[in-house]
Short mmCIF file of C-alpha atoms and ligand atoms in Angstrom, two decimals:
data_model
loop_
_atom_site.label_atom_id
_atom_site.label_comp_id
_atom_site.label_asym_id
_atom_site.label_seq_id
_atom_site.Cartn_x
_atom_site.Cartn_y
_atom_site.Cartn_z
CA UNK A 1 12.31 21.43 15.76
CA UNK A 2 10.58 23.38 18.53
CA UNK A 3 10.08 26.41 16.37
CA UNK A 4 8.59 24.56 13.45
CA UNK A 5 5.18 26.00 12.67
CA UNK A 6 2.58 23.74 11.23
CA UNK A 7 -0.35 24.86 9.18
CA UNK A 8 -3.66 23.11 9.56
CA UNK A 9 -6.46 24.41 7.40
CA UNK A 10 -4.91 27.88 7.31
CA UNK A 11 -4.28 28.08 11.07
CA UNK A 12 -0.73 28.06 12.33
CA UNK A 13 -0.15 25.84 15.33
CA UNK A 14 3.06 26.53 17.15
CA UNK A 15 4.60 23.56 18.89
CA UNK A 16 5.81 25.68 21.80
CA UNK A 17 3.24 24.00 24.06
CA UNK A 18 5.71 21.14 24.34
CA UNK A 19 8.02 22.71 26.90
CA UNK A 20 11.81 22.54 26.54
CA UNK A 21 12.19 20.79 29.89
CA UNK A 22 9.72 18.11 28.91
CA UNK A 23 11.41 17.64 25.55
CA UNK A 24 14.77 17.16 27.22
CA UNK A 25 13.51 13.94 28.80
CA UNK A 26 12.01 12.74 25.54
CA UNK A 27 13.92 10.84 22.89
CA UNK A 28 14.72 13.23 20.05
CA UNK A 29 11.96 12.78 17.47
CA UNK A 30 13.41 11.46 14.24
CA UNK A 31 11.79 13.06 11.21
CA UNK A 32 11.87 11.60 7.72
CA UNK A 33 11.04 13.67 4.68
CA UNK A 34 12.15 11.42 1.81
CA UNK A 35 9.55 9.08 0.32
CA UNK A 36 12.09 6.44 -0.77
CA UNK A 37 12.41 2.93 0.58
CA UNK A 38 14.98 3.22 3.36
CA UNK A 39 17.48 0.41 4.02
CA UNK A 40 16.57 -1.95 6.87
CA UNK A 41 17.39 -0.61 10.34
CA UNK A 42 19.79 -3.18 11.76
CA UNK A 43 19.49 -3.17 15.57
CA UNK A 44 22.60 -2.14 17.47
CA UNK A 45 21.00 -2.38 20.90
CA UNK A 46 18.59 -4.83 22.45
CA UNK A 47 17.89 -8.35 21.20
CA UNK A 48 18.97 -9.11 17.62
CA UNK A 49 16.46 -9.73 14.83
CA UNK A 50 16.22 -9.71 11.03
CA UNK A 51 14.79 -6.28 10.20
CA UNK A 52 11.97 -5.59 7.74
CA UNK A 53 12.07 -3.25 4.75
CA UNK A 54 9.13 -0.84 4.59
CA UNK A 55 8.17 -0.16 0.99
CA UNK A 56 8.64 3.59 0.38
CA UNK A 57 9.01 3.94 4.11
CA UNK A 58 11.35 3.59 7.06
CA UNK A 59 11.78 2.18 10.56
CA UNK A 60 11.72 4.41 13.64
CA UNK A 61 14.99 4.36 15.62
CA UNK A 62 14.76 3.92 19.40
CA UNK A 63 16.87 4.47 22.45
CA UNK A 64 17.37 2.01 25.31
CA UNK A 65 16.56 3.42 28.74
CA UNK A 66 17.16 0.99 31.61
CA UNK A 67 16.21 -1.94 29.42
CA UNK A 68 13.11 -0.25 27.97
CA UNK A 69 12.90 0.54 24.25
CA UNK A 70 11.81 4.17 23.90
CA UNK A 71 10.27 5.52 20.71
CA UNK A 72 8.98 9.01 19.96
CA UNK A 73 6.08 9.43 17.54
CA UNK A 74 4.96 12.91 16.50
CA UNK A 75 1.43 13.20 15.07
CA UNK A 76 1.51 16.10 12.60
CA UNK A 77 0.47 17.39 9.18
CA UNK A 78 2.82 16.21 6.45
CA UNK A 79 3.28 16.66 2.73
CA UNK A 80 3.54 13.24 1.10
CA UNK A 81 4.87 12.94 -2.41
CA UNK A 82 2.48 10.23 -3.65
CA UNK A 83 4.21 10.25 -7.03
CA UNK A 84 6.88 12.54 -8.49
CA UNK A 85 5.23 15.92 -9.01
CA UNK A 86 2.07 14.94 -7.14
CA UNK A 87 2.06 16.06 -3.51
CA UNK A 88 -0.76 15.34 -1.07
CA UNK A 89 -1.38 17.28 2.14
CA UNK A 90 -1.92 14.52 4.68
CA UNK A 91 -1.63 13.91 8.40
CA UNK A 92 0.94 11.40 9.56
CA UNK A 93 3.78 10.78 11.96
CA UNK A 94 7.36 12.10 12.03
CA UNK A 95 7.18 13.82 8.67
CA UNK A 96 5.60 11.01 6.65
CA UNK A 97 2.35 9.24 5.97
CA UNK A 98 2.18 6.39 6.78
CA UNK A 99 4.23 6.81 9.93
CA UNK A 100 7.47 4.91 10.49
CA UNK A 101 7.45 1.17 11.08
CA UNK A 102 8.08 0.16 14.69
CA UNK A 103 10.13 -3.02 15.13
CA UNK A 104 10.58 -4.78 18.44
CA UNK A 105 11.27 -8.28 19.73
CA UNK A 106 8.82 -10.53 21.57
CA UNK A 107 9.19 -9.81 25.29
CA UNK A 108 10.54 -6.27 24.81
CA UNK A 109 9.23 -3.65 27.20
CA UNK A 110 8.27 -0.72 24.96
CA UNK A 111 7.63 2.93 25.89
CA UNK A 112 6.23 5.16 23.17
CA UNK A 113 6.02 8.93 23.59
CA UNK A 114 3.28 10.38 21.37
CA UNK A 115 3.41 14.13 20.79
CA UNK A 116 0.31 15.69 19.25
CA UNK A 117 1.06 18.51 16.79
CA UNK A 118 -2.37 18.39 15.19
CA UNK A 119 -5.06 20.96 15.87
CA UNK A 120 -7.34 18.42 17.56
CA UNK A 121 -7.30 15.51 20.00
CA UNK A 122 -5.63 12.28 18.94
CA UNK A 123 -4.61 8.92 20.40
CA UNK A 124 -2.91 5.77 19.17
CA UNK A 125 -4.44 2.32 19.16
CA UNK A 126 -1.91 -0.51 18.89
CA UNK A 127 -3.94 -2.70 16.54
CA UNK A 128 -3.68 -6.39 17.41
CA UNK A 129 -1.48 -6.15 20.51
CA UNK A 130 -1.95 -7.82 23.86
CA UNK A 131 -1.60 -5.01 26.38
CA UNK A 132 -3.10 -3.49 29.53
CA UNK A 133 -6.56 -2.12 28.75
CA UNK A 134 -5.53 1.44 29.57
CA UNK A 135 -2.87 1.32 26.84
CA UNK A 136 -5.29 0.33 24.05
CA UNK A 137 -5.73 3.90 22.86
CA UNK A 138 -9.48 4.31 22.36
CA UNK A 139 -10.23 7.94 23.18
CA UNK A 140 -12.90 8.28 25.83
CA UNK A 141 -12.94 4.55 26.58
CA UNK A 142 -9.36 3.80 27.60
CA UNK A 143 -7.83 7.27 27.97
CA UNK A 144 -8.58 10.95 27.46
CA UNK A 145 -7.64 12.22 23.99
CA UNK A 146 -4.15 13.68 23.72
CA UNK A 147 -4.72 17.47 23.48
CA UNK A 148 -2.85 19.49 20.84
CA UNK A 149 0.67 20.25 22.04
CA UNK A 150 0.75 17.52 24.68
CA UNK A 151 2.78 14.33 24.88
CA UNK A 152 1.35 11.09 26.23
CA UNK A 153 3.23 7.92 27.12
CA UNK A 154 2.21 4.37 26.21
CA UNK A 155 4.05 1.49 27.83
CA UNK A 156 3.57 -2.25 27.48
CA UNK A 157 5.38 -5.51 26.81
CA UNK A 158 5.26 -6.78 23.22
CA UNK A 159 3.85 -10.12 24.30
CA UNK A 160 3.34 -11.98 21.06
CA UNK A 161 5.33 -12.01 17.83
CA UNK A 162 3.56 -10.96 14.66
CA UNK A 163 2.43 -8.27 12.28
CA UNK A 164 0.54 -5.30 13.69
CA UNK A 165 -0.55 -1.77 12.83
CA UNK A 166 -1.10 1.48 14.71
CA UNK A 167 -3.66 4.22 14.08
CA UNK A 168 -5.70 6.80 16.00
CA UNK A 169 -8.96 6.05 17.77
CA UNK A 170 -9.89 9.73 17.92
CA UNK A 171 -11.88 11.48 15.20
CA UNK A 172 -10.79 8.43 13.30
CA UNK A 173 -12.88 8.95 10.19
CA UNK A 174 -10.92 12.16 9.61
CA UNK A 175 -7.55 11.13 10.97
CA UNK A 176 -7.33 7.82 9.12
CA UNK A 177 -8.72 9.31 5.89
CA UNK A 178 -5.92 11.87 6.23
CA UNK A 179 -3.27 9.14 6.39
CA UNK A 180 -2.57 8.53 10.10
CA UNK A 181 -1.40 4.94 10.30
CA UNK A 182 1.73 2.90 10.62
CA UNK A 183 3.13 -0.62 10.69
CA UNK A 184 4.43 -2.58 13.66
CA UNK A 185 6.42 -5.82 13.57
CA UNK A 186 7.20 -7.87 16.68
CA UNK A 187 9.95 -10.33 15.81
CA UNK A 188 10.13 -13.69 17.61
CA UNK A 189 12.60 -14.08 20.46
CA UNK A 190 14.92 -16.76 19.09
CA UNK A 191 13.74 -19.58 16.86
CA UNK A 192 9.98 -19.97 16.59
CA UNK A 193 8.43 -23.23 15.34
CA UNK A 194 5.93 -21.38 13.13
CA UNK A 195 8.03 -18.43 11.98
CA UNK A 196 10.72 -19.32 9.42
CA UNK A 197 13.77 -17.14 8.98
CA UNK A 198 13.65 -15.35 5.64
CA UNK A 199 16.19 -13.52 3.50
CA UNK A 200 13.97 -10.52 2.73
CA UNK A 201 11.05 -9.25 4.75
CA UNK A 202 8.94 -6.48 3.18
CA UNK A 203 5.95 -4.66 4.67
CA UNK A 204 3.47 -2.00 3.62
CA UNK A 205 -0.02 -0.69 4.33
CA UNK A 206 -2.90 -0.49 1.87
CA UNK A 207 -4.50 2.95 1.93
CA UNK A 208 -6.84 5.01 -0.20
CA UNK A 209 -7.58 8.70 -0.63
CA UNK A 210 -10.16 10.83 -2.37
CA UNK A 211 -8.26 13.83 -3.71
CA UNK A 212 -9.98 15.84 -6.44
CA UNK A 213 -7.89 16.36 -9.54
CA UNK A 214 -6.03 19.64 -9.11
CA UNK A 215 -6.27 19.73 -5.30
CA UNK A 216 -4.02 18.36 -2.56
CA UNK A 217 -6.16 17.56 0.52
CA UNK A 218 -8.20 14.36 0.81
CA UNK A 219 -11.97 14.57 1.12
CA UNK A 220 -12.73 12.88 4.41
CA UNK A 221 -16.44 12.08 3.98
CA UNK A 222 -15.84 9.58 1.16
CA UNK A 223 -16.99 6.03 1.90
CA UNK A 224 -16.63 4.24 -1.42
CA UNK A 225 -15.52 6.43 -4.30
CA UNK A 226 -11.84 6.81 -3.53
CA UNK A 227 -9.77 7.81 -6.53
CA UNK A 228 -6.25 7.09 -5.27
CA UNK A 229 -5.49 3.52 -4.28
CA UNK A 230 -2.07 3.42 -2.74
CA UNK A 231 0.54 1.35 -0.94
CA UNK A 232 2.11 3.37 1.85
CA UNK A 233 0.58 6.49 0.29
CA UNK A 234 2.41 5.93 -3.03
CA UNK A 235 0.86 5.07 -6.37
CA UNK A 236 2.44 3.04 -9.18
CA UNK A 237 4.83 3.71 -10.88
CA UNK A 238 6.03 5.61 -7.79
CA UNK A 239 5.93 2.46 -5.64
CA UNK A 240 9.42 0.98 -5.41
CA UNK A 241 9.94 -2.55 -6.75
CA UNK A 242 10.42 -5.41 -4.30
CA UNK A 243 13.95 -6.47 -5.28
CA UNK A 244 15.06 -9.97 -4.27
CA UNK A 245 17.86 -12.39 -5.05
CA UNK A 246 17.01 -15.61 -6.91
CA UNK A 247 16.22 -18.42 -4.40
CA UNK A 248 15.71 -15.98 -1.54
CA UNK A 249 13.04 -16.85 0.98
CA UNK A 250 10.79 -13.80 0.85
CA UNK A 251 8.15 -12.54 3.26
CA UNK A 252 5.67 -9.77 2.43
CA UNK A 253 3.48 -8.37 5.21
CA UNK A 254 0.47 -6.29 4.19
CA UNK A 255 -2.02 -4.43 6.39
CA UNK A 256 -5.32 -2.99 5.19
CA UNK A 257 -6.60 0.31 6.62
CA UNK A 258 -8.82 1.26 3.68
CA UNK A 259 -12.63 0.98 3.56
CA UNK A 260 -12.70 -2.14 1.34
CA UNK A 261 -10.98 -5.48 0.82
CA UNK A 262 -8.03 -5.97 -1.51
CA UNK A 263 -7.17 -9.26 -3.22
CA UNK A 264 -3.39 -8.96 -3.49
CA UNK A 265 -2.04 -11.07 -6.34
CA UNK A 266 1.52 -12.24 -7.04
CA UNK A 267 2.59 -13.43 -10.50
CA UNK A 268 4.94 -16.31 -11.23
CA UNK A 269 5.08 -17.84 -7.72
CA UNK A 270 2.86 -19.41 -5.09
CA UNK A 271 2.95 -18.22 -1.49
CA UNK A 272 1.77 -19.48 1.88
CA UNK A 273 -0.14 -17.32 4.35
CA UNK A 274 2.15 -17.82 7.32
CA UNK A 275 0.65 -15.18 9.55
CA UNK A 276 -2.57 -13.28 10.14
CA UNK A 277 -3.81 -10.75 12.68
CA UNK A 278 -3.77 -13.47 15.31
CA UNK A 279 -0.13 -14.40 14.76
CA UNK A 280 1.61 -17.23 12.91
CA UNK A 281 -0.79 -19.68 11.26
CA UNK A 282 -0.74 -23.36 12.26
CA UNK A 283 1.13 -25.29 9.55
CA UNK A 284 -1.86 -27.58 8.96
CA UNK A 285 -3.93 -24.58 7.74
CA UNK A 286 -1.43 -23.36 5.15
CA UNK A 287 -2.15 -23.82 1.47
CA UNK A 288 -0.44 -22.40 -1.57
CA UNK A 289 -2.13 -19.33 -3.01
CA UNK A 290 -1.44 -16.71 -5.66
CA UNK A 291 -3.96 -14.20 -4.30
CA UNK A 292 -4.59 -13.18 -0.69
CA UNK A 293 -7.77 -11.27 0.00
CA UNK A 294 -7.06 -8.82 2.78
CA UNK A 295 -10.17 -7.55 4.52
CA UNK A 296 -10.49 -4.17 6.23
CA UNK A 297 -8.47 -4.04 9.42
CA UNK A 298 -6.61 -7.26 8.59
CA UNK A 299 -2.95 -8.12 8.19
CA UNK A 300 -1.59 -10.95 6.09
CA UNK A 301 1.94 -12.34 5.98
CA UNK A 302 2.88 -14.18 2.78
CA UNK A 303 6.01 -16.32 2.42
CA UNK A 304 7.41 -17.64 -0.85
CA UNK A 305 10.60 -18.93 -2.45
CA UNK A 306 11.73 -16.57 -5.23
CA UNK A 307 12.77 -19.34 -7.60
CA UNK A 308 11.69 -17.80 -10.91
CA UNK A 309 13.80 -15.03 -12.39
CA UNK A 310 12.06 -12.05 -13.94
CA UNK A 311 9.94 -8.97 -13.35
CA UNK A 312 6.75 -10.27 -11.76
CA UNK A 313 3.67 -8.10 -11.39
CA UNK A 314 2.35 -7.80 -7.84
CA UNK A 315 -0.93 -5.93 -7.47
CA UNK A 316 -4.46 -5.62 -6.14
CA UNK A 317 -6.75 -7.65 -8.37
CA UNK A 318 -9.65 -5.19 -8.23
CA UNK A 319 -9.11 -3.58 -11.61
CA UNK A 320 -10.16 -0.09 -10.47
CA UNK A 321 -7.50 -0.22 -7.77
CA UNK A 322 -4.73 -0.30 -10.36
CA UNK A 323 -5.74 3.07 -11.76
CA UNK A 324 -5.13 6.59 -10.54
CA UNK A 325 -7.21 9.75 -10.24
CA UNK A 326 -10.30 8.27 -11.86
CA UNK A 327 -13.09 10.66 -12.64
CA UNK A 328 -16.45 9.07 -11.83
CA UNK A 329 -19.66 9.06 -13.82
CA UNK A 330 -17.68 8.98 -17.02
CA UNK A 331 -19.43 7.35 -19.99
CA UNK A 332 -17.80 4.45 -21.74
CA UNK A 333 -16.41 5.60 -25.06
CA UNK A 334 -15.27 2.20 -26.29
CA UNK A 335 -16.27 1.94 -29.95
CA UNK A 336 -16.88 5.70 -30.24
CA UNK A 337 -14.63 7.84 -32.42
CA UNK A 338 -13.83 10.88 -30.29
CA UNK A 339 -10.81 12.13 -32.13
CA UNK A 340 -10.53 15.86 -31.67
CA UNK A 341 -13.37 16.03 -29.15
CA UNK A 342 -11.41 15.52 -25.95
CA UNK A 343 -9.72 18.88 -25.96
CA UNK A 344 -13.00 20.72 -26.56
CA UNK A 345 -14.80 18.90 -23.74
CA UNK A 346 -11.91 19.57 -21.40
CA UNK A 347 -12.27 23.30 -22.07
CA UNK A 348 -15.81 23.14 -20.74
CA UNK A 349 -15.29 20.62 -17.92
CA UNK A 350 -11.68 20.86 -16.70
CA UNK A 351 -11.59 17.55 -14.80
CA UNK A 352 -13.45 15.61 -17.48
CA UNK A 353 -11.55 12.57 -18.69
CA UNK A 354 -12.54 10.78 -21.83
CA UNK A 355 -12.18 7.04 -21.84
CA UNK A 356 -10.31 5.68 -24.81
CA UNK A 357 -12.34 4.47 -27.73
CA UNK A 358 -10.52 1.13 -27.78
CA UNK A 359 -10.42 0.79 -24.00
CA UNK A 360 -8.76 2.76 -21.26
CA UNK A 361 -5.19 2.08 -22.28
CA UNK A 362 -5.34 4.96 -24.78
CA UNK A 363 -5.09 7.15 -21.71
CA UNK A 364 -1.48 6.14 -21.28
CA UNK A 365 -0.50 7.56 -24.63
CA UNK A 366 -3.01 10.37 -25.07
CA UNK A 367 -1.78 13.80 -24.15
CA UNK A 368 -4.75 14.76 -22.06
CA UNK A 369 -4.54 18.23 -20.54
CA UNK A 370 -4.77 17.55 -16.79
CA UNK A 371 -5.26 20.05 -13.95
CA UNK A 372 -2.12 20.89 -11.97
CA UNK A 373 -1.10 18.45 -9.19
CA UNK A 374 -3.04 15.57 -10.69
CA UNK A 375 -1.71 12.04 -10.70
CA UNK A 376 -1.60 10.63 -14.21
CA UNK A 377 -4.13 7.81 -14.47
CA UNK A 378 -1.65 5.16 -15.54
CA UNK A 379 1.87 6.23 -16.25
CA UNK A 380 4.10 3.22 -15.80
CA UNK A 381 6.58 2.67 -18.60
CA UNK A 382 7.92 -0.87 -18.96
CA UNK A 383 10.59 -2.24 -21.30
CA UNK A 384 7.89 -3.03 -23.89
CA UNK A 385 5.92 0.22 -23.62
CA UNK A 386 3.25 1.59 -21.32
CA UNK A 387 2.10 -0.60 -18.43
CA UNK A 388 -1.62 0.15 -18.40
CA UNK A 389 -1.81 0.30 -14.62
CA UNK A 390 -1.28 2.61 -11.67
CA UNK A 391 -2.41 2.62 -8.04
CA UNK A 392 -1.88 -0.59 -6.08
CA UNK A 393 0.72 -2.15 -8.35
CA UNK A 394 4.41 -2.93 -8.12
CA UNK A 395 6.95 -5.41 -9.47
CA UNK A 396 8.79 -8.21 -7.67
CA UNK A 397 12.20 -8.31 -9.35
CA UNK A 398 13.95 -11.67 -8.97
CA UNK A 399 17.60 -11.65 -10.06
CA UNK A 400 20.44 -14.18 -9.93
CA UNK A 401 23.14 -11.52 -9.68
CA UNK A 402 21.46 -9.41 -6.97
CA UNK A 403 23.82 -9.28 -3.99
CA UNK A 404 22.66 -10.40 -0.55
CA UNK A 405 21.14 -7.44 1.23
CA UNK A 406 21.14 -5.28 -1.91
CA UNK A 407 17.75 -3.70 -2.54
CA UNK A 408 18.79 -1.37 -5.36
CA UNK A 409 16.75 -1.51 -8.56
CA UNK A 410 18.53 -3.77 -11.08
CA UNK A 411 16.59 -2.31 -14.04
CA UNK A 412 14.36 -4.37 -16.32
CA UNK A 413 14.76 -8.12 -16.65
CA UNK A 414 16.87 -9.27 -19.62
CA UNK A 415 14.86 -12.15 -21.05
CA UNK A 416 16.84 -15.10 -22.43
CA UNK A 417 16.41 -15.33 -26.23
CA UNK A 418 13.22 -17.09 -27.27
CA UNK A 419 11.37 -16.60 -23.95
CA UNK A 420 9.22 -13.58 -24.80
CA UNK A 421 5.80 -13.78 -26.47
CA UNK A 422 6.22 -12.80 -30.12
CA UNK A 423 4.20 -11.92 -33.18
CA UNK A 424 3.12 -14.81 -35.43
CA UNK A 425 4.36 -14.22 -38.93
CA UNK A 426 3.67 -17.64 -40.42
CA UNK A 427 7.18 -18.97 -40.10
CA UNK A 428 7.31 -20.81 -36.79
CA UNK A 429 6.04 -24.36 -36.46
CA UNK A 430 5.47 -24.64 -40.20
CA UNK A 431 1.84 -25.69 -39.84
CA UNK A 432 0.24 -22.35 -40.55
CA UNK A 433 -2.31 -20.72 -38.23
CA UNK A 434 -4.82 -23.24 -36.82
CA UNK A 435 -8.50 -22.29 -37.11
CA UNK A 436 -9.66 -20.81 -33.79
CA UNK A 437 -12.43 -22.83 -32.21
CA UNK A 438 -15.54 -20.79 -31.46
CA UNK A 439 -18.31 -21.48 -28.98
CA UNK A 440 -21.45 -22.68 -30.79
CA UNK A 441 -24.11 -22.91 -28.06
CA UNK A 442 -27.20 -22.89 -30.25
CA UNK A 443 -26.05 -25.67 -32.53
CA UNK A 444 -25.05 -27.98 -29.70
CA UNK A 445 -28.73 -28.66 -28.91
CA UNK A 446 -28.15 -30.58 -25.71
CA UNK A 447 -30.12 -28.21 -23.49
CA UNK A 448 -32.35 -25.98 -25.65
CA UNK A 449 -33.81 -22.89 -23.93
CA UNK A 450 -37.36 -23.42 -22.58
CA UNK A 451 -38.71 -20.42 -24.42
CA UNK A 452 -37.12 -17.93 -26.73
CA UNK A 453 -37.82 -14.19 -26.45
CA UNK A 454 -39.83 -12.71 -29.30
CA UNK A 455 -36.81 -10.69 -30.37
CA UNK A 456 -33.17 -11.55 -29.96
CA UNK A 457 -31.50 -9.37 -27.35
CA UNK A 458 -27.89 -8.39 -27.69
CA UNK A 459 -26.10 -6.56 -24.90
CA UNK A 460 -22.80 -4.77 -24.82
CA UNK A 461 -20.78 -4.98 -21.64
CA UNK A 462 -20.24 -1.50 -20.23
CA UNK A 463 -16.62 -1.41 -19.27
CA UNK A 464 -14.70 -0.08 -17.48
CA UNK A 465 -16.90 2.66 -16.02
CA UNK A 466 -20.05 0.55 -15.61
CA UNK A 467 -19.64 0.15 -11.85
CA UNK A 468 -19.89 3.86 -11.29
CA UNK A 469 -22.93 4.51 -13.51
CA UNK A 470 -25.27 4.92 -10.57
CA UNK A 471 -23.33 7.82 -9.08
CA UNK A 472 -24.00 10.25 -11.91
CA UNK A 473 -21.58 12.95 -12.95
CA UNK A 474 -19.44 15.07 -10.68
CU1 LIG B 1 -7.71 -3.20 -4.12
#
């Protein structure tokens, strides 16, 4: 551990600055290198609670020291496998980006050692917590930045239960764009009138990166044109499914540390927003929803009863956020025959991606030559063929025969006979195909236009690259 050398922009930073004597008093830093969803960390010391499951992530173990929960976070460069075969060079904590989830119980006294193995100052802000001002982590305002090689200590009581995040307040444009963030859950002490006990409790962070096709390090100046929209720095189909047992009470906690809002949409069920940044919501404010818009810097906690079996899509509803590695300034090719042209263009412009002539879904089947270390745009394969989505997308799998506490992937849903949409071949119903009704505005005559243009104008909707037209080519 002490001899590990870390490379930041070509420079090797030895961690020897953290002296052996100092390390002896620190809790051993636990490092995670696997990107899989780790099983919940059931507490064996301290107050009991029902642990969360971090999607493609893990919970940081602690040690008890005279009644204080001690954690050790190490800020360092990491290699995150965002999808199999696609590795991003990010900054994170304890070997991963995002960092590990921290779970405590309301009233716990918490001591967090933060070791800086980056090449520049850092700090940690405990987003949403009630704490002494000097523990709030804003570099320059509340504390000096933690110099490279040094370890700082944060200590406070987790005063209110809820869903929180942590991230630097030091060179934050760079450090957050590079993936430095993590989740924090404070469980209620005993029964809470506004926090129901649930069978499964999932959490993840929304994050976004701008990584050029063929490269591995995010561009940190990007404000809008991110090309990788991820959950816990994973992109579909590399985001694990949220596996639940039929009739489970399910909670999903989501935090947003990107530069834009994300309307997160669940299929097949309705949920209640039972918690926000400020804690549990009053019951009188709760209404059933199927989409929760999560603004920048916000957390939302959604509760629902998983009473419909199946494989239910769960995704951001901004259509560009369910795609990967989009090239910008790409013309729409819908309606244009480009057979044979793609390969020739790609020879001239290596990262050029042609949009399919019938829409973008062609991209899922087309064998486009891509630069090395590029995420495929949309690569999810479902039981009925390609799922035309990537990015911020996963599947909530509800199964009758899933065991309690079993999070393993049960495979695709086996639909009961007669419950899947099917091709009309004239046989069913016996009545033949009814004539489709069509909108006939001009003939209705109820509200004729005041004046008619000299010539009829017909427009074609530019989709799906229309929103990026103003940026020009790369
Ligand atoms: Cu989104």
